[in-house]
Coordinates of C-alpha atoms in Angstrom, one line a residue:
M28 CA 204.3 42.7 197.4
R29 CA 205.7 44.9 199.9
E30 CA 209.6 44.6 199.4
G31 CA 210.2 46.7 202.5
K32 CA 209.0 44.0 204.9
Q33 CA 211.0 41.9 206.7
I34 CA 209.3 39.1 209.1
I35 CA 211.0 36.5 211.1
H36 CA 209.1 33.5 211.8
M37 CA 210.7 31.3 214.8
D38 CA 209.4 27.8 215.7
Q39 CA 210.8 25.7 218.2
D40 CA 211.9 22.2 217.2
A41 CA 209.7 19.5 218.2
F42 CA 209.0 21.7 221.3
F43 CA 207.5 19.5 223.8
V44 CA 210.0 16.7 222.7
S45 CA 212.9 18.9 222.9
V46 CA 212.1 19.9 226.8
E47 CA 211.9 16.5 227.5
L48 CA 215.5 15.5 225.8
K49 CA 216.8 18.6 227.7
K50 CA 215.7 17.2 231.1
D51 CA 217.0 13.5 230.1
S52 CA 219.9 13.2 227.6
S53 CA 219.6 9.3 227.2
L54 CA 216.4 10.3 225.2
I55 CA 218.3 11.7 222.7
G56 CA 218.3 9.9 219.1
K57 CA 215.0 7.5 220.2
P58 CA 211.8 7.5 218.8
V59 CA 209.9 9.8 221.7
I60 CA 206.2 10.4 221.9
I61 CA 204.6 12.5 224.3
G62 CA 201.0 11.6 225.2
G63 CA 199.3 8.5 224.6
M64 CA 199.8 6.6 227.8
S65 CA 197.0 4.8 227.6
D66 CA 195.6 2.9 224.3
R67 CA 192.4 5.5 224.7
G68 CA 195.2 8.3 224.8
V69 CA 196.1 10.7 221.8
V70 CA 199.6 11.6 220.5
T71 CA 200.1 15.2 221.3
S72 CA 203.9 15.6 219.9
C73 CA 206.6 13.2 218.8
S74 CA 210.2 13.2 218.0
Y75 CA 211.7 13.4 214.3
E76 CA 213.0 9.7 215.0
A77 CA 209.4 8.6 215.7
R78 CA 207.9 10.7 212.9
K79 CA 209.8 8.3 210.4
F80 CA 207.7 5.5 211.5
G81 CA 204.6 7.6 210.4
V82 CA 203.7 8.9 213.9
H83 CA 202.2 12.4 214.1
A84 CA 200.4 14.6 216.6
A85 CA 196.6 13.7 217.0
M86 CA 197.1 10.0 216.4
P87 CA 195.6 7.5 218.6
A88 CA 198.0 6.2 220.7
R89 CA 197.0 2.3 220.0
M90 CA 198.1 3.1 216.2
A91 CA 201.4 5.2 217.3
K92 CA 202.0 2.0 219.2
M93 CA 201.9 -0.4 216.1
L94 CA 203.5 1.9 213.8
C95 CA 206.6 2.3 216.4
P96 CA 206.5 -0.7 218.7
H97 CA 209.8 0.3 220.2
G98 CA 208.7 4.2 220.8
V99 CA 209.4 5.4 224.2
F100 CA 206.0 7.1 225.5
I101 CA 206.3 9.9 228.0
K102 CA 203.3 11.3 230.0
G103 CA 204.7 14.8 229.6
S104 CA 204.7 17.8 231.7
M105 CA 202.5 21.3 230.6
D106 CA 204.1 23.0 233.6
A107 CA 207.5 22.5 232.0
Y108 CA 206.6 23.1 228.5
S109 CA 204.5 26.1 229.5
K110 CA 207.7 27.4 231.8
A111 CA 209.9 26.9 228.8
S112 CA 207.8 28.9 226.7
H113 CA 207.7 32.1 228.8
E114 CA 211.4 31.7 229.2
I115 CA 211.8 32.0 225.4
T116 CA 209.3 34.8 225.0
D117 CA 211.2 36.7 227.8
I118 CA 214.6 36.1 225.6
I119 CA 212.8 37.7 222.5
R120 CA 210.9 40.6 224.2
E121 CA 214.2 41.8 225.6
R122 CA 215.8 41.8 222.0
V123 CA 213.3 42.8 219.2
P124 CA 211.3 45.8 218.7
L125 CA 207.9 44.2 217.8
F126 CA 207.0 40.6 218.0
E127 CA 203.7 38.4 217.8
K128 CA 203.6 35.2 220.0
A129 CA 201.6 32.9 217.8
S130 CA 201.3 30.1 219.9
I131 CA 203.0 28.3 222.8
D132 CA 206.4 27.7 220.3
E133 CA 206.3 29.9 217.8
H134 CA 206.7 33.8 217.2
Y135 CA 206.6 36.5 214.4
I136 CA 209.1 39.2 214.5
D137 CA 208.6 42.3 212.5
M138 CA 212.3 43.7 211.7
T139 CA 211.1 45.9 208.9
G140 CA 213.4 49.0 208.6
M141 CA 215.9 47.6 210.9
D142 CA 218.1 46.7 208.4
R143 CA 219.4 50.0 208.1
F144 CA 221.1 49.2 211.6
H145 CA 221.4 45.4 211.6
G146 CA 221.4 42.8 208.5
C147 CA 218.2 41.1 209.3
M148 CA 219.4 37.9 208.5
T149 CA 222.4 38.2 210.7
Y150 CA 220.3 39.7 213.5
A151 CA 218.1 36.8 212.9
H152 CA 220.9 34.2 213.3
E153 CA 222.5 35.7 216.2
L154 CA 219.0 35.6 218.0
R155 CA 218.5 32.1 217.4
Q156 CA 221.8 31.4 218.7
T157 CA 221.1 33.3 221.8
I158 CA 217.5 31.5 222.4
M159 CA 219.6 28.3 221.9
K160 CA 222.1 29.3 224.3
E161 CA 220.2 30.4 227.0
S162 CA 217.1 27.9 227.0
G163 CA 219.2 25.0 225.7
L164 CA 216.2 24.2 223.5
P165 CA 216.7 23.7 219.3
I166 CA 214.9 26.4 217.4
S167 CA 214.4 27.2 213.5
F168 CA 213.6 30.4 211.6
G169 CA 212.4 31.6 208.2
L170 CA 213.1 35.2 207.4
S171 CA 210.9 36.8 204.5
V172 CA 208.6 39.5 203.3
N173 CA 205.2 38.5 205.1
K174 CA 204.0 36.2 207.9
T175 CA 202.8 33.3 205.5
V176 CA 206.2 33.1 203.6
S177 CA 208.2 33.4 206.5
K178 CA 206.0 30.3 208.4
M179 CA 206.6 28.2 205.1
A180 CA 210.5 29.1 205.0
T181 CA 210.8 27.6 208.8
N182 CA 208.9 24.6 207.9
E183 CA 211.3 23.8 204.9
C184 CA 214.2 24.2 207.1
K185 CA 213.3 22.4 210.0
P186 CA 215.1 21.1 212.3
R187 CA 217.7 23.4 213.2
G188 CA 217.6 25.7 210.2
E189 CA 217.7 28.9 208.9
K190 CA 216.2 30.0 205.7
N191 CA 215.8 33.6 203.8
V192 CA 213.3 34.0 200.9
E193 CA 213.7 37.6 199.6
A194 CA 211.1 39.5 197.9
S195 CA 212.3 38.2 194.1
G196 CA 212.5 34.7 195.3
V197 CA 209.3 34.4 196.8
Q198 CA 207.5 32.7 193.8
P199 CA 210.2 30.5 192.8
F200 CA 210.5 29.2 196.4
L201 CA 206.7 28.6 196.5
N202 CA 205.9 27.0 193.3
P203 CA 207.1 23.7 193.5
L204 CA 206.1 22.9 197.3
S205 CA 202.7 20.9 197.7
I206 CA 199.8 23.0 198.2
R207 CA 199.5 21.2 201.7
K208 CA 202.7 23.3 202.9
I209 CA 200.3 26.4 202.5
P210 CA 199.2 27.3 206.2
G211 CA 195.7 27.0 206.9
L212 CA 195.0 24.9 204.0
G213 CA 192.8 21.8 205.7
E214 CA 192.5 18.6 205.1
K215 CA 189.1 18.7 202.9
T216 CA 190.3 21.6 201.0
F217 CA 193.6 19.6 200.1
V218 CA 191.6 16.4 198.9
K219 CA 189.4 18.7 197.0
L220 CA 191.8 20.7 195.0
S221 CA 194.1 17.5 194.6
D222 CA 190.8 15.9 192.8
M223 CA 191.0 18.6 190.5
G224 CA 194.7 18.2 189.7
I225 CA 196.0 20.9 191.6
K226 CA 198.8 19.7 194.0
K227 CA 201.4 22.0 193.6
I228 CA 201.6 25.6 194.7
Y229 CA 202.5 26.8 191.1
T230 CA 199.4 25.3 189.5
L231 CA 197.4 27.1 192.2
A232 CA 198.6 30.4 191.6
Q233 CA 197.6 30.1 188.1
I234 CA 193.8 29.6 188.6
H235 CA 191.8 32.7 188.1
P236 CA 190.6 35.0 191.3
D237 CA 186.9 34.5 189.3
Q238 CA 187.3 30.9 189.1
M239 CA 188.6 30.4 192.7
N240 CA 186.0 32.5 193.9
M241 CA 183.4 30.1 192.5
L242 CA 184.8 27.4 193.7
M243 CA 185.5 28.2 197.3
G244 CA 184.3 32.1 198.0
K245 CA 186.3 34.2 200.1
N246 CA 188.4 31.5 201.5
G247 CA 189.6 30.1 197.9
L248 CA 190.7 33.9 197.2
S249 CA 192.6 34.1 200.5
L250 CA 194.2 31.1 199.7
L251 CA 194.8 32.2 196.1
Q252 CA 196.8 34.9 197.7
R253 CA 198.9 33.1 199.7
A254 CA 199.7 30.9 196.8
K255 CA 201.3 33.9 195.2
G256 CA 203.1 34.8 198.3
I257 CA 200.6 37.6 199.3
D258 CA 199.9 38.5 203.1
N259 CA 199.3 41.9 204.4
S260 CA 198.5 40.5 207.8
P261 CA 200.4 42.3 210.6
V262 CA 202.4 41.3 213.3
I263 CA 200.0 42.0 216.4
P264 CA 202.4 43.1 219.4
Y265 CA 202.4 40.4 222.2
A266 CA 200.5 41.7 225.3
E267 CA 199.9 39.7 228.7
Q268 CA 197.0 41.9 229.2
K269 CA 194.8 40.6 226.2
S270 CA 192.0 38.6 228.4
I271 CA 188.6 37.3 228.5
G272 CA 186.6 37.3 231.4
T273 CA 183.1 37.7 233.3
Q274 CA 181.5 38.8 236.4
C275 CA 178.1 38.6 238.2
T276 CA 176.8 40.9 240.4
F277 CA 174.1 39.1 243.0
K278 CA 170.6 40.6 243.3
A279 CA 171.1 40.3 247.0
D280 CA 174.4 40.1 249.0
T281 CA 175.2 36.4 249.6
I282 CA 177.3 34.2 251.8
D283 CA 176.4 30.9 250.2
I284 CA 179.7 29.6 249.2
N285 CA 178.1 26.4 247.6
M286 CA 176.4 28.5 245.5
I287 CA 179.3 30.8 244.5
N288 CA 181.4 27.8 243.7
N289 CA 178.7 26.6 241.4
L290 CA 178.3 30.0 240.0
L291 CA 182.2 30.0 239.4
T292 CA 181.8 26.8 237.7
S293 CA 179.4 28.1 235.2
M294 CA 181.4 31.2 234.4
V295 CA 184.6 29.5 233.7
M296 CA 182.8 27.0 231.5
D297 CA 181.4 30.1 229.5
I298 CA 184.6 31.7 229.0
A299 CA 186.5 28.5 228.1
F300 CA 184.2 27.8 225.6
Q301 CA 184.8 31.1 224.3
L302 CA 188.3 30.6 224.6
R303 CA 188.4 27.4 222.5
E304 CA 186.1 29.4 219.8
K305 CA 189.0 31.7 219.4
K306 CA 191.2 28.7 219.4
K307 CA 193.4 29.8 222.0
L308 CA 195.1 28.9 225.5
A309 CA 195.3 30.8 228.7
A310 CA 198.4 31.1 230.9
C311 CA 197.0 33.3 233.7
I312 CA 193.4 33.1 235.7
T313 CA 192.3 36.0 238.0
V314 CA 189.3 35.7 240.4
T315 CA 187.8 39.0 241.9
I316 CA 185.3 39.2 244.8
R317 CA 183.4 42.4 246.2
Y318 CA 182.3 42.2 249.7
S319 CA 179.0 44.1 250.8
N320 CA 181.4 46.9 252.0
F321 CA 182.4 47.5 248.3
E322 CA 185.9 46.4 249.1
D323 CA 187.2 44.5 246.1
V324 CA 190.0 41.6 246.5
T325 CA 191.7 40.0 243.4
K326 CA 194.2 36.9 243.2
Q327 CA 195.6 35.8 240.3
A328 CA 197.9 32.7 239.4
S329 CA 199.8 31.4 236.4
I330 CA 199.0 28.3 235.2
P331 CA 200.2 25.9 232.4
Y332 CA 198.7 26.8 229.0
T333 CA 195.0 25.2 228.7
S334 CA 191.6 25.8 228.0
L335 CA 190.0 22.8 229.6
D336 CA 187.0 23.6 231.7
G337 CA 188.1 20.9 234.3
T338 CA 191.5 22.5 234.9
L339 CA 190.0 26.1 235.1
I340 CA 187.2 25.1 237.2
Q341 CA 189.7 23.9 239.9
K342 CA 191.9 26.5 239.7
A343 CA 189.0 29.0 240.0
R344 CA 187.5 27.3 243.2
E345 CA 191.1 27.3 244.8
L346 CA 191.6 31.3 244.2
F347 CA 188.2 31.8 245.4
K348 CA 189.2 30.2 248.5
Q349 CA 192.2 32.0 248.8
V350 CA 190.7 35.4 248.3
Y351 CA 187.6 35.0 250.6
T352 CA 189.3 35.4 253.8
K353 CA 186.4 37.4 255.6
R354 CA 183.0 36.4 257.1
M355 CA 181.4 38.9 255.1
L356 CA 178.5 39.3 252.6
L357 CA 179.8 39.3 249.0
R358 CA 178.1 41.4 246.0
L359 CA 180.1 40.5 243.2
V360 CA 182.6 37.4 242.1
G361 CA 184.3 37.6 238.5
V362 CA 186.8 35.4 236.9
R363 CA 189.3 36.5 234.1
L364 CA 191.7 34.5 231.7
S365 CA 194.6 36.3 230.3
S366 CA 198.1 35.8 228.7
L367 CA 196.3 34.3 226.0
V368 CA 198.0 32.5 222.8
N369 CA 196.9 30.3 219.9
G370 CA 197.1 26.7 219.6
F371 CA 194.4 24.9 221.7
E372 CA 194.1 21.9 220.0
Q373 CA 197.5 20.4 220.5
I374 CA 197.4 21.2 224.2
D375 CA 194.2 19.8 225.2
M376 CA 194.9 16.8 223.4
Y377 CA 197.7 16.5 225.7
S378 CA 195.6 16.6 228.8
E379 CA 192.8 14.6 227.7
S380 CA 192.0 10.9 226.8
Q381 CA 190.8 10.4 223.0
E382 CA 187.3 9.6 224.6
Q383 CA 187.5 12.6 226.9
Y384 CA 188.7 15.1 224.1
S385 CA 186.0 13.8 221.9
L386 CA 183.4 14.4 224.3
M387 CA 184.4 18.2 224.7
Q388 CA 184.4 18.4 221.3
A389 CA 180.8 17.1 220.8
M390 CA 179.8 19.4 223.6
D391 CA 181.0 22.4 222.1
R392 CA 179.4 21.6 218.8
I393 CA 176.0 21.3 221.0
R394 CA 177.0 24.9 222.2
K395 CA 178.0 26.3 218.8
R396 CA 174.3 24.7 217.4
F397 CA 171.9 25.9 220.4
G398 CA 173.8 28.3 222.5
E399 CA 176.3 28.1 225.4
K400 CA 173.8 27.3 227.9
A401 CA 172.3 24.1 225.8
V402 CA 174.8 21.7 227.7
T403 CA 176.4 22.1 231.2
R404 CA 177.3 20.4 234.4
A405 CA 174.3 19.5 236.5
S406 CA 175.4 21.3 239.5
V407 CA 174.9 24.7 238.0
L408 CA 171.5 24.0 236.4
N409 CA 169.6 25.8 239.4
I410 CA 171.9 28.7 240.3
E411 CA 169.4 31.6 241.8
L412 CA 171.3 35.0 241.9

C-alpha cells in the first residue's frame, strides 16, 4: 500500500433532494421522494427521512407509496440538478491541482504531495466548507490512501460528515464492515459470498487469492484487493473535451432535410447506445454540417445530463435547424456528445417511467447480442446516403 497517496472523495448528500430543499425550505425534515409521480414511475432519489421507511433509488413508485404513504413526491428538474453539478465542479476546479468528476454528484481529488504545504485533512475540511457556503448544498468527504477506501470512508460518515482513514488504519476500518459496502460489489456477488458465510470484509480478506480466482476469476481477485484496501487506480483528470461522436459524408451532396433528420436520429441512437454501454452521461451536444462549398458550421448546446435517445434526438434536430441557414447542398453532417461523466442509471430512471425504462434496457440487450442495428426506429430503416 502506498502510504504517500492522499485521495479525497467528495460526495453530495442526497444530491437531488438537497437541490429541492434549497429551492423550498418547507420540505426540510420531510420524507421527500424524487420521481415516481405515477404508479408506473421509478424513484430516482429520496431524503434520509424517506430512507428510514425503506424507500430507495430504483424502487417502483407503487412500492415507495406503500412504504411511505405520507412521503412528498416531487417530479424534480434535471436542469436544476445539472446546473448545481456544474457549479460545484467549478468550485473544485478553482481550488485543487488534480480532480476527477466521477459522477454528477461526486469527485475524487488527488492531494498527494500537497501535505508539505497544507494539511490534507485541513484543506479538505476548508474545501467542503467553501462548497457548502457557495452552493448552499450539503456534502461529505472521505480522505485516505486510494479511491476505494476514501469512497467507503465518505459513505460511512454521511450525511454532512468528514472522515480520515490513514494508511495504518485502513484494515481496522474495513474489517468490521459488511462486504456490501465494497464499491462495485453487485447483488449477485453479495448473495453468493453470503451463502458461503462471507459477510464481513475481514472474512473476505482472509481468502487465498487462488481460491478467490477459482470462485470468481479476475473479478474475484479485484474484489479481494479492495477488501485488503488495495486500489492503484489513478485519479483521472477531468476534462470537458471528453466526447463521443460520429459523422457521415454523403455519396452525393443533398438538400433532403427529411432524410438528414432521420440520419441524425440514427446517428444519435448509435452514440447514445455507446454512451450507455460505458455507463456515462453527456452534458453537451454538438451538430456539425459541411456545405457543398466545403464551409463547416458547428452549433453546440449545454443540456441536462442524459443518455436518453429521445432527449438527445430532439436536441440534435433543434441544433440542425439552427445551424442549417443557407439553401445550399450539404456534403456532411455530424453529431458529438461531450462533457461526459459516469452514472447513467440514476439519471435515466429520472426521465423514464418504469415501463419505458425497462423497454430501453431490453432494446440495449438486443443490440448487445445482435449488433447496434438489430433494433431501431422505423423512420431510419430506409435511409439512402
